[in-house]
Tab-separated table of C-alpha atoms in Angstrom:
chain	number	residue	atom	x	y	z
X	1	UNK	CA	148.297	82.223	152.400
X	2	UNK	CA	146.718	79.532	150.371
X	3	UNK	CA	144.148	78.745	153.324
X	4	UNK	CA	143.206	82.416	153.166
X	5	UNK	CA	142.776	82.158	149.412
X	6	UNK	CA	140.755	79.075	149.782
X	7	UNK	CA	138.380	80.734	152.171
X	8	UNK	CA	138.151	83.790	149.788
X	9	UNK	CA	137.367	81.495	147.028
X	10	UNK	CA	134.492	79.558	149.152
X	11	UNK	CA	133.000	83.203	150.066
X	12	UNK	CA	132.982	83.992	146.469
X	13	UNK	CA	131.432	80.712	145.466
X	14	UNK	CA	128.890	81.161	148.270
X	15	UNK	CA	127.722	84.717	147.101
X	16	UNK	CA	127.842	83.575	143.525
X	17	UNK	CA	125.567	80.580	143.975
X	18	UNK	CA	123.129	82.715	146.420
X	19	UNK	CA	122.994	85.447	143.526
X	20	UNK	CA	121.976	82.631	140.955
X	21	UNK	CA	119.431	81.382	143.340
X	22	UNK	CA	117.884	84.825	144.260
X	23	UNK	CA	117.875	85.454	140.430
X	24	UNK	CA	116.033	82.066	139.901
X	25	UNK	CA	113.483	83.106	142.346
X	26	UNK	CA	112.889	86.503	140.352
X	27	UNK	CA	112.221	84.745	137.045
X	28	UNK	CA	108.551	85.120	136.202
X	29	UNK	CA	106.292	82.206	136.824
X	30	UNK	CA	103.455	81.943	134.080
X	31	UNK	CA	101.417	78.882	135.412
X	32	UNK	CA	98.811	80.822	137.109
X	33	UNK	CA	98.357	83.125	134.322
X	34	UNK	CA	97.757	79.920	131.928
X	35	UNK	CA	95.668	78.162	134.378
X	36	UNK	CA	93.112	81.207	134.864
X	37	UNK	CA	93.182	82.567	131.252
X	38	UNK	CA	93.970	79.712	129.059
X	39	UNK	CA	90.302	78.475	129.023
X	40	UNK	CA	89.161	81.452	127.106
X	41	UNK	CA	91.538	80.784	124.266
X	42	UNK	CA	89.914	79.049	121.361
X	43	UNK	CA	91.129	77.035	118.383
X	44	UNK	CA	89.586	78.141	114.940
X	45	UNK	CA	89.465	76.244	111.792
X	46	UNK	CA	87.863	77.263	108.657
X	47	UNK	CA	86.628	75.476	105.631
X	48	UNK	CA	86.449	77.081	102.243
X	49	UNK	CA	85.291	75.370	99.030
X	50	UNK	CA	87.826	75.835	96.056
X	51	UNK	CA	87.630	74.964	92.530
X	52	UNK	CA	90.115	72.074	91.619
X	53	UNK	CA	92.361	73.315	88.589
X	54	UNK	CA	91.681	72.041	85.194
X	55	UNK	CA	94.158	69.218	83.632
X	56	UNK	CA	97.241	70.667	82.531
X	57	UNK	CA	96.778	73.994	84.504
X	58	UNK	CA	99.537	75.278	86.707
X	59	UNK	CA	98.383	75.656	90.135
X	60	UNK	CA	98.885	79.294	91.444
X	61	UNK	CA	99.368	79.754	95.333
X	62	UNK	CA	98.093	83.312	96.521
X	63	UNK	CA	100.927	85.360	97.817
X	64	UNK	CA	103.569	83.271	95.644
X	65	UNK	CA	103.435	85.063	92.683
X	66	UNK	CA	105.898	87.618	93.688
X	67	UNK	CA	109.204	86.238	95.615
X	68	UNK	CA	109.554	89.436	97.508
X	69	UNK	CA	106.312	88.843	99.346
X	70	UNK	CA	108.283	86.118	101.260
X	71	UNK	CA	110.843	88.733	102.284
X	72	UNK	CA	108.292	91.018	104.403
X	73	UNK	CA	105.525	91.014	106.858
X	74	UNK	CA	103.257	88.205	106.459
X	75	UNK	CA	100.208	86.854	107.967
X	76	UNK	CA	100.287	83.161	108.467
X	77	UNK	CA	97.254	80.669	108.324
X	78	UNK	CA	98.661	77.086	108.303
X	79	UNK	CA	96.684	74.416	106.593
X	80	UNK	CA	95.346	71.361	108.398
X	81	UNK	CA	97.519	68.437	107.440
X	82	UNK	CA	96.101	65.777	105.031
X	83	UNK	CA	96.792	62.212	104.846
X	84	UNK	CA	100.156	61.414	105.374
X	85	UNK	CA	101.403	65.051	106.255
X	86	UNK	CA	102.353	66.576	109.578
X	87	UNK	CA	101.596	69.930	111.085
X	88	UNK	CA	102.377	72.665	108.929
X	89	UNK	CA	103.570	70.597	106.051
X	90	UNK	CA	101.123	71.544	103.429
X	91	UNK	CA	97.488	72.043	102.418
X	92	UNK	CA	95.016	69.374	103.224
X	93	UNK	CA	92.748	69.236	100.627
X	94	UNK	CA	90.290	66.607	99.434
X	95	UNK	CA	87.694	66.241	96.518
X	96	UNK	CA	84.288	67.671	97.422
X	97	UNK	CA	80.987	67.397	95.599
X	98	UNK	CA	80.606	68.855	92.013
X	99	UNK	CA	84.545	68.681	91.343
X	100	UNK	CA	85.388	71.060	94.219
X	101	UNK	CA	87.786	70.639	97.025
X	102	UNK	CA	87.823	71.907	100.650
X	103	UNK	CA	90.728	73.915	102.281
X	104	UNK	CA	90.853	73.768	105.826
X	105	UNK	CA	92.964	76.483	107.747
X	106	UNK	CA	93.947	77.022	111.485
X	107	UNK	CA	94.011	80.232	113.823
X	108	UNK	CA	93.351	81.481	117.255
X	109	UNK	CA	90.910	83.575	118.975
X	110	UNK	CA	89.627	84.413	122.545
X	111	UNK	CA	86.205	84.757	124.211
X	112	UNK	CA	85.220	88.334	125.061
X	113	UNK	CA	81.698	87.653	126.497
X	114	UNK	CA	80.178	84.847	128.266
X	115	UNK	CA	77.598	84.510	125.549
X	116	UNK	CA	80.070	83.720	122.662
X	117	UNK	CA	81.486	86.586	121.089
X	118	UNK	CA	85.286	85.852	119.977
X	119	UNK	CA	87.940	88.168	118.901
X	120	UNK	CA	90.462	87.062	115.942
X	121	UNK	CA	92.064	88.191	113.007
X	122	UNK	CA	90.254	89.405	109.931
X	123	UNK	CA	92.396	87.317	107.901
X	124	UNK	CA	91.881	83.952	109.863
X	125	UNK	CA	88.161	84.029	108.779
X	126	UNK	CA	88.460	85.711	105.250
X	127	UNK	CA	86.600	83.931	102.401
X	128	UNK	CA	85.409	81.140	105.067
X	129	UNK	CA	82.370	79.121	104.115
X	130	UNK	CA	82.434	77.539	107.405
X	131	UNK	CA	83.913	78.448	110.839
X	132	UNK	CA	84.585	75.864	113.554
X	133	UNK	CA	85.631	76.972	117.129
X	134	UNK	CA	87.180	74.200	119.568
X	135	UNK	CA	87.451	75.219	123.323
X	136	UNK	CA	89.864	73.855	125.697
X	137	UNK	CA	87.399	71.497	127.211
X	138	UNK	CA	86.912	69.844	123.497
X	139	UNK	CA	83.606	71.538	122.949
X	140	UNK	CA	83.051	72.541	119.336
X	141	UNK	CA	80.829	75.250	117.895
X	142	UNK	CA	79.935	76.610	114.576
X	143	UNK	CA	80.424	80.253	114.491
X	144	UNK	CA	79.363	83.100	112.341
X	145	UNK	CA	81.214	86.461	111.325
X	146	UNK	CA	79.424	89.339	112.981
X	147	UNK	CA	82.105	91.684	110.987
X	148	UNK	CA	85.666	91.774	109.790
X	149	UNK	CA	87.857	94.843	109.368
X	150	UNK	CA	90.654	94.328	106.961
X	151	UNK	CA	92.558	97.526	107.697
X	152	UNK	CA	93.104	96.581	111.271
X	153	UNK	CA	92.913	92.836	110.675
X	154	UNK	CA	90.393	92.487	113.412
X	155	UNK	CA	87.287	90.261	113.015
X	156	UNK	CA	84.439	89.437	115.485
X	157	UNK	CA	82.775	86.083	115.221
X	158	UNK	CA	79.953	84.436	117.491
X	159	UNK	CA	79.255	81.011	118.794
X	160	UNK	CA	75.873	79.864	120.353
X	161	UNK	CA	77.230	79.117	123.963
X	162	UNK	CA	76.693	80.495	127.487
X	163	UNK	CA	78.745	80.768	130.548
X	164	UNK	CA	81.859	80.721	128.663
X	165	UNK	CA	85.046	81.511	130.208
X	166	UNK	CA	86.120	85.261	129.269
X	167	UNK	CA	89.204	87.103	129.346
X	168	UNK	CA	89.861	90.456	131.015
X	169	UNK	CA	91.573	93.399	129.230
X	170	UNK	CA	94.337	95.718	130.214
X	171	UNK	CA	95.467	98.997	128.992
X	172	UNK	CA	98.160	98.817	126.380
X	173	UNK	CA	99.046	102.378	127.473
X	174	UNK	CA	100.561	101.276	130.606
X	175	UNK	CA	102.738	98.713	128.917
X	176	UNK	CA	106.200	99.242	129.038
X	177	UNK	CA	109.131	98.077	126.762
X	178	UNK	CA	111.180	95.267	128.340
X	179	UNK	CA	107.742	93.962	130.069
X	180	UNK	CA	107.129	90.351	130.051
X	181	UNK	CA	104.376	89.143	128.017
X	182	UNK	CA	102.708	85.679	127.129
X	183	UNK	CA	100.970	84.660	123.922
X	184	UNK	CA	98.533	81.573	123.935
X	185	UNK	CA	97.463	79.927	120.601
X	186	UNK	CA	97.675	77.177	118.203
X	187	UNK	CA	100.839	77.347	116.114
X	188	UNK	CA	100.794	74.652	113.260
X	189	UNK	CA	97.464	73.416	114.857
X	190	UNK	CA	98.929	72.560	118.242
X	191	UNK	CA	96.174	73.756	120.693
X	192	UNK	CA	96.801	75.913	123.572
X	193	UNK	CA	100.629	76.316	123.253
X	194	UNK	CA	102.110	78.950	125.484
X	195	UNK	CA	105.102	81.183	124.611
X	196	UNK	CA	106.502	84.124	126.482
X	197	UNK	CA	109.076	87.005	125.784
X	198	UNK	CA	109.212	90.720	126.314
X	199	UNK	CA	107.832	94.001	124.811
X	200	UNK	CA	110.512	94.784	122.061
X	201	UNK	CA	108.903	98.223	121.042
X	202	UNK	CA	105.493	100.106	121.116
X	203	UNK	CA	103.816	102.053	118.210
X	204	UNK	CA	105.285	100.358	115.260
X	205	UNK	CA	104.246	101.507	111.907
X	206	UNK	CA	104.427	98.571	109.437
X	207	UNK	CA	104.141	98.919	105.443
X	208	UNK	CA	100.432	99.567	104.439
X	209	UNK	CA	99.338	99.453	107.933
X	210	UNK	CA	98.407	103.027	108.631
X	211	UNK	CA	95.832	102.527	111.360
X	212	UNK	CA	97.629	100.352	113.955
X	213	UNK	CA	100.253	101.221	116.198
X	214	UNK	CA	101.573	97.700	116.511
X	215	UNK	CA	103.228	96.167	119.860
X	216	UNK	CA	106.441	94.461	118.839
X	217	UNK	CA	107.646	91.528	120.950
X	218	UNK	CA	110.103	88.519	120.631
X	219	UNK	CA	107.346	86.184	121.746
X	220	UNK	CA	107.413	83.185	119.485
X	221	UNK	CA	104.622	83.430	117.104
X	222	UNK	CA	104.157	81.181	114.358
X	223	UNK	CA	101.586	80.062	111.787
X	224	UNK	CA	98.240	79.374	113.701
X	225	UNK	CA	98.948	82.097	116.483
X	226	UNK	CA	97.116	84.784	114.267
X	227	UNK	CA	94.049	86.052	116.293
X	228	UNK	CA	95.336	84.826	119.612
X	229	UNK	CA	95.717	86.987	122.829
X	230	UNK	CA	98.849	88.359	124.106
X	231	UNK	CA	98.899	88.650	128.019
X	232	UNK	CA	100.675	91.046	130.624
X	233	UNK	CA	101.729	89.510	133.599
X	234	UNK	CA	98.625	90.430	135.371
X	235	UNK	CA	96.664	88.043	133.221
X	236	UNK	CA	95.163	90.986	131.035
X	237	UNK	CA	94.878	90.828	127.238
X	238	UNK	CA	96.874	93.932	125.897
X	239	UNK	CA	97.164	92.686	122.325
X	240	UNK	CA	95.964	90.534	119.531
X	241	UNK	CA	98.681	88.286	117.775
X	242	UNK	CA	98.571	89.235	113.869
X	243	UNK	CA	102.116	89.373	112.193
X	244	UNK	CA	105.476	88.147	112.128
X	245	UNK	CA	108.510	89.367	110.234
X	246	UNK	CA	110.167	86.375	108.543
X	247	UNK	CA	112.736	85.505	105.723
X	248	UNK	CA	111.987	81.752	105.954
X	249	UNK	CA	108.279	81.432	106.867
X	250	UNK	CA	108.758	80.569	110.577
X	251	UNK	CA	109.558	82.692	113.762
X	252	UNK	CA	112.621	84.932	113.563
X	253	UNK	CA	112.106	86.995	116.789
X	254	UNK	CA	109.914	89.831	115.513
X	255	UNK	CA	106.321	89.399	116.294
X	256	UNK	CA	103.475	92.152	116.122
X	257	UNK	CA	100.206	92.461	117.866
X	258	UNK	CA	97.127	94.764	117.509
X	259	UNK	CA	96.787	96.697	121.086
X	260	UNK	CA	93.732	95.794	122.748
X	261	UNK	CA	92.339	99.107	122.812
X	262	UNK	CA	92.190	99.335	119.108
X	263	UNK	CA	90.802	95.741	118.762
X	264	UNK	CA	88.003	96.747	121.547
X	265	UNK	CA	87.159	99.668	119.702
X	266	UNK	CA	86.938	98.085	116.145
X	267	UNK	CA	84.664	94.968	117.683
X	268	UNK	CA	82.443	97.428	119.406
X	269	UNK	CA	81.678	99.226	115.955
X	270	UNK	CA	81.360	95.729	114.204
X	271	UNK	CA	78.800	94.599	117.068
X	272	UNK	CA	76.825	97.766	116.720
X	273	UNK	CA	76.850	98.247	113.129
X	274	UNK	CA	78.809	95.539	111.200
X	275	UNK	CA	81.262	97.908	109.815
X	276	UNK	CA	83.801	100.453	110.996
X	277	UNK	CA	83.529	104.127	110.337
X	278	UNK	CA	86.703	106.147	110.065
X	279	UNK	CA	87.507	109.622	109.984
X	280	UNK	CA	89.450	111.410	107.141
X	281	UNK	CA	90.475	115.154	106.534
X	282	UNK	CA	91.633	114.860	102.700
X	283	UNK	CA	95.140	115.412	102.749
X	284	UNK	CA	98.436	113.795	101.267
X	285	UNK	CA	101.294	114.037	103.678
X	286	UNK	CA	104.910	112.768	104.052
X	287	UNK	CA	107.415	112.351	106.973
X	288	UNK	CA	109.433	115.487	108.218
X	289	UNK	CA	113.149	114.574	107.878
X	290	UNK	CA	116.096	116.737	109.537
X	291	UNK	CA	116.591	118.362	106.144
X	292	UNK	CA	112.989	119.209	105.531
X	293	UNK	CA	112.618	120.472	109.203
X	294	UNK	CA	115.644	122.654	108.711
X	295	UNK	CA	114.119	124.190	105.497
X	296	UNK	CA	110.840	124.869	107.256
X	297	UNK	CA	112.503	126.360	110.361
X	298	UNK	CA	111.169	123.715	112.710
X	299	UNK	CA	113.698	122.822	115.645
X	300	UNK	CA	113.270	119.395	115.197
X	301	UNK	CA	111.830	116.800	112.915
X	302	UNK	CA	108.433	116.338	113.874
X	303	UNK	CA	104.734	116.507	112.289
X	304	UNK	CA	103.126	115.470	108.819
X	305	UNK	CA	104.196	117.430	105.911
X	306	UNK	CA	101.164	118.211	103.847
X	307	UNK	CA	102.023	117.791	100.241
X	308	UNK	CA	98.283	118.550	98.738
X	309	UNK	CA	94.829	119.161	100.162
X	310	UNK	CA	92.027	117.538	98.438
X	311	UNK	CA	89.420	120.199	97.045
X	312	UNK	CA	86.495	120.352	98.985
X	313	UNK	CA	87.889	118.167	101.750
X	314	UNK	CA	87.467	118.870	105.430
X	315	UNK	CA	91.162	120.049	105.655
X	316	UNK	CA	90.196	122.440	102.608
X	317	UNK	CA	87.189	123.785	104.272
X	318	UNK	CA	89.376	124.034	107.366
X	319	UNK	CA	91.982	126.363	105.645
X	320	UNK	CA	94.812	123.554	105.584
X	321	UNK	CA	97.289	124.609	102.753
X	322	UNK	CA	100.183	122.436	100.943
X	323	UNK	CA	103.388	123.198	102.915
X	324	UNK	CA	101.658	123.135	106.262
X	325	UNK	CA	103.104	120.880	108.866
X	326	UNK	CA	100.711	119.476	111.135
X	327	UNK	CA	102.069	119.160	114.411
X	328	UNK	CA	99.161	118.701	116.757
X	329	UNK	CA	95.620	116.919	116.412
X	330	UNK	CA	92.855	117.520	118.969
X	331	UNK	CA	95.384	118.450	121.502
X	332	UNK	CA	97.808	115.400	121.063
X	333	UNK	CA	101.199	115.855	119.462
X	334	UNK	CA	102.054	114.517	116.154
X	335	UNK	CA	105.522	113.286	116.404
X	336	UNK	CA	105.715	111.458	113.267
X	337	UNK	CA	103.703	111.459	110.169
X	338	UNK	CA	102.316	107.882	110.731
X	339	UNK	CA	100.560	109.031	113.879
X	340	UNK	CA	98.218	111.237	112.115
X	341	UNK	CA	96.390	108.659	109.855
X	342	UNK	CA	95.619	106.657	113.152
X	343	UNK	CA	94.550	109.887	115.127
X	344	UNK	CA	92.319	110.932	112.159
X	345	UNK	CA	90.876	107.244	111.685
X	346	UNK	CA	89.998	106.861	115.020
X	347	UNK	CA	87.845	110.015	115.045
X	348	UNK	CA	84.167	109.515	114.356
X	349	UNK	CA	82.937	111.184	111.040
X	350	UNK	CA	81.166	114.319	111.747
X	351	UNK	CA	83.075	115.261	115.059
X	352	UNK	CA	84.995	118.420	115.529
X	353	UNK	CA	88.795	118.445	115.968
X	354	UNK	CA	91.681	120.790	115.999
X	355	UNK	CA	94.527	121.018	113.877
X	356	UNK	CA	97.812	122.733	115.071
X	357	UNK	CA	99.902	123.477	112.034
X	358	UNK	CA	103.315	124.956	111.502
X	359	UNK	CA	102.892	127.639	108.784
X	360	UNK	CA	105.867	129.929	107.473
X	361	UNK	CA	107.626	129.935	110.955
X	362	UNK	CA	104.645	130.155	113.139
X	363	UNK	CA	102.033	127.874	114.709
X	364	UNK	CA	98.255	128.237	113.879
X	365	UNK	CA	95.306	126.438	115.006
X	366	UNK	CA	92.424	125.311	112.690
X	367	UNK	CA	89.155	123.785	113.416
X	368	UNK	CA	88.142	120.892	111.095
X	369	UNK	CA	84.827	118.975	110.985
X	370	UNK	CA	85.964	115.240	110.222
X	371	UNK	CA	84.844	113.295	107.333
X	372	UNK	CA	84.393	109.632	106.452
X	373	UNK	CA	86.909	107.516	105.032
X	374	UNK	CA	85.643	105.935	101.716
X	375	UNK	CA	87.017	103.405	99.533
X	376	UNK	CA	90.669	104.033	97.991
X	377	UNK	CA	90.262	105.972	94.779
X	378	UNK	CA	92.865	105.793	91.915
X	379	UNK	CA	93.730	108.935	90.143
X	380	UNK	CA	93.307	108.569	86.199
X	381	UNK	CA	94.697	111.719	85.111
X	382	UNK	CA	98.189	112.196	83.896
X	383	UNK	CA	100.160	115.738	83.891
X	384	UNK	CA	100.173	117.087	80.481
X	385	UNK	CA	103.558	116.534	78.960
X	386	UNK	CA	105.733	119.618	78.521
X	387	UNK	CA	106.414	120.820	75.209
X	388	UNK	CA	109.853	120.632	73.898
X	389	UNK	CA	112.054	123.598	74.938
X	390	UNK	CA	115.257	124.934	73.390
X	391	UNK	CA	118.677	123.527	74.809
X	392	UNK	CA	119.567	125.720	77.912
X	393	UNK	CA	122.134	125.527	80.544
X	394	UNK	CA	121.691	123.777	83.745
X	395	UNK	CA	121.386	125.742	87.112
X	396	UNK	CA	123.336	125.002	90.450
X	397	UNK	CA	121.022	122.171	91.032
X	398	UNK	CA	122.166	120.423	87.803
X	399	UNK	CA	118.520	120.719	86.136
X	400	UNK	CA	117.048	122.518	83.359
X	401	UNK	CA	113.512	124.195	83.860
X	402	UNK	CA	111.126	126.211	81.608
X	403	UNK	CA	108.189	128.247	82.425
X	404	UNK	CA	104.723	126.765	82.143
X	405	UNK	CA	102.909	127.799	79.180
X	406	UNK	CA	99.473	129.275	79.168
X	407	UNK	CA	98.027	126.113	77.860
X	408	UNK	CA	99.553	124.035	80.785
X	409	UNK	CA	98.323	126.278	83.441
X	410	UNK	CA	95.011	126.047	82.174
X	411	UNK	CA	95.016	122.250	82.137
X	412	UNK	CA	96.946	121.752	85.317
X	413	UNK	CA	94.875	124.531	87.218
X	414	UNK	CA	98.089	126.186	88.289
X	415	UNK	CA	98.850	129.875	88.672
X	416	UNK	CA	102.677	129.387	88.511
X	417	UNK	CA	105.364	126.846	88.225
X	418	UNK	CA	108.456	125.484	86.375
X	419	UNK	CA	108.740	122.335	84.365
X	420	UNK	CA	111.657	120.058	84.442
X	421	UNK	CA	112.904	119.484	81.091
X	422	UNK	CA	116.353	117.868	81.667
X	423	UNK	CA	118.231	116.400	84.429
X	424	UNK	CA	122.043	116.131	84.450
X	425	UNK	CA	124.047	113.070	85.637
X	426	UNK	CA	125.478	115.377	88.458
X	427	UNK	CA	122.176	116.753	89.467
X	428	UNK	CA	121.708	117.398	93.041
X	429	UNK	CA	117.886	117.336	93.106
X	430	UNK	CA	116.226	113.944	93.065
X	431	UNK	CA	113.469	115.202	90.310
X	432	UNK	CA	112.393	114.034	86.978
X	433	UNK	CA	111.865	115.139	83.533
X	434	UNK	CA	108.305	116.453	83.441
X	435	UNK	CA	108.132	117.370	87.010
X	436	UNK	CA	106.531	120.559	88.142
X	437	UNK	CA	108.434	122.654	90.650
X	438	UNK	CA	106.191	124.894	92.662
X	439	UNK	CA	107.579	126.422	95.771
X	440	UNK	CA	111.137	126.950	97.071
X	441	UNK	CA	111.465	126.460	100.944
X	442	UNK	CA	114.524	127.969	102.816
X	443	UNK	CA	115.002	128.694	106.395
X	444	UNK	CA	111.155	128.966	106.962
X	445	UNK	CA	110.433	131.199	103.962
X	446	UNK	CA	108.120	129.870	101.172
X	447	UNK	CA	108.786	131.289	97.753
X	448	UNK	CA	106.368	130.636	94.667
X	449	UNK	CA	108.443	129.818	91.578
X	450	UNK	CA	107.308	132.038	88.711
X	451	UNK	CA	110.127	132.365	86.327
X	452	UNK	CA	113.404	130.631	85.236
X	453	UNK	CA	115.217	133.916	85.914
X	454	UNK	CA	113.686	134.227	89.477
X	455	UNK	CA	114.478	130.509	90.422
X	456	UNK	CA	118.262	130.798	89.283
X	457	UNK	CA	118.862	134.091	91.000
X	458	UNK	CA	117.331	132.644	94.164
X	459	UNK	CA	119.690	129.379	93.870
X	460	UNK	CA	122.694	131.953	92.996
X	461	UNK	CA	122.252	133.590	96.203
X	462	UNK	CA	122.485	130.608	98.379
X	463	UNK	CA	125.457	129.382	100.135
X	464	UNK	CA	127.081	126.033	98.746
X	465	UNK	CA	126.121	124.037	102.064
X	466	UNK	CA	122.541	125.408	101.871
X	467	UNK	CA	119.778	122.983	102.681
X	468	UNK	CA	116.675	123.905	100.785
X	469	UNK	CA	113.173	122.151	99.844
X	470	UNK	CA	111.147	121.961	96.599
X	471	UNK	CA	107.699	121.629	96.445
X	472	UNK	CA	107.054	119.156	93.427
X	473	UNK	CA	104.074	118.057	91.525
X	474	UNK	CA	104.326	114.663	89.615
X	475	UNK	CA	101.321	113.540	88.036
X	476	UNK	CA	98.525	113.637	90.395
X	477	UNK	CA	100.841	113.331	93.338
X	478	UNK	CA	102.567	116.172	95.498
X	479	UNK	CA	105.793	115.620	97.168
X	480	UNK	CA	108.759	117.685	99.035
X	481	UNK	CA	112.203	117.088	97.802
X	482	UNK	CA	115.120	118.312	100.044
X	483	UNK	CA	118.642	119.344	98.535
X	484	UNK	CA	121.598	119.464	100.794
X	485	UNK	CA	124.449	121.420	99.061
X	486	UNK	CA	124.641	123.301	95.401
X	487	UNK	CA	127.254	123.083	92.939
X	488	UNK	CA	129.673	125.982	92.906
X	489	UNK	CA	128.549	129.133	91.319
X	490	UNK	CA	129.510	129.563	87.598
């Protein structure tokens, strides 16, 4: 019996070792990729003249005014070490002529044409007075900026070289979550550092980044990797490393890259025109939640809910209305509200596009001529404050409303609406005093709110567990507020 047990144990051990060896043979080998593509990756250093602080002044570090900045997505450019400093330890600055000093920073990039065009991040070269590019063969060049686009964080620079090694590009659309990827760059100034990991997610939307469907990876990216390439296992560039999520300032397993197709489109426009032209249609949108989908009669949450339409905009001319849900753009589904800005932004101004909208329980197709996105504008007009009203009982939402006066309707250019004059502590609706309620949406029905009596009667007729949505105007903004459940009927 003992001999049998020993024999079985030996067989199990042999099988286990064979499995381990087989798995070891299946692990990826990055050596050939690095040998073939590493030469096209460059180190970028920039110099920017900065004024030295006056005596007694408290030095201000950009980005450090608000401690919360350290807690969110950050772009990193490490400073070259000065005397007595190691890589990444702090800014290297020395006195310059005229009481000025020079700040040197590091980043990465990669050659996309043999005559010296290089892709990198816009934040790597932003504000630079001088850009130096160093190749793996130790040759160094001065570079000039052809163009930079802050919205996508892509920059195109040029050096005077010939016969340079270049990368080859792949299609990010074919990239699969879980696939191995490799980054090459200069973290903390350590040139041609190779790190590897897997694709964690695709199509990520980041705060304040509406035009890039980021590739998320767990590849170790650190200050200095910015602008470097992200390769697939075929040695093709499928992304440009741009951002990390960190609470410490270093790598924490969340890295984000700009898809290669987005970067290539941007660099093409920068090379041809020196700027990027983006489409716009003139709508303010919000995400469609499950409760909103229920209120509007959609079978599932999808699309972009239109809060408001800019007067005279392409969307206005096409017949788009507030409360429409845009579920398709130019034949492609709009699964989330974040999809629409990218789709519209990538459309050339002047082009024709088709919008598929969900309106009052039915789909409708509209043709729109896409306009051009201009610089952000800030609204300067506030909503007139409602006049004091007599005390009134709250309705089933826990709020008190009054009708707009003729003067308010004229000032606001509204034909109807109710002003919120009081919000009780147990209110079911997340509204504020001064908000204007325009429309109630329930089970796909859109009802304009014209009087207090009509509104309260509508609420009285709803079930206690009803899900409804209010279209709310607050200042110059529009929003949809969803309410799940009402108070008991009084």
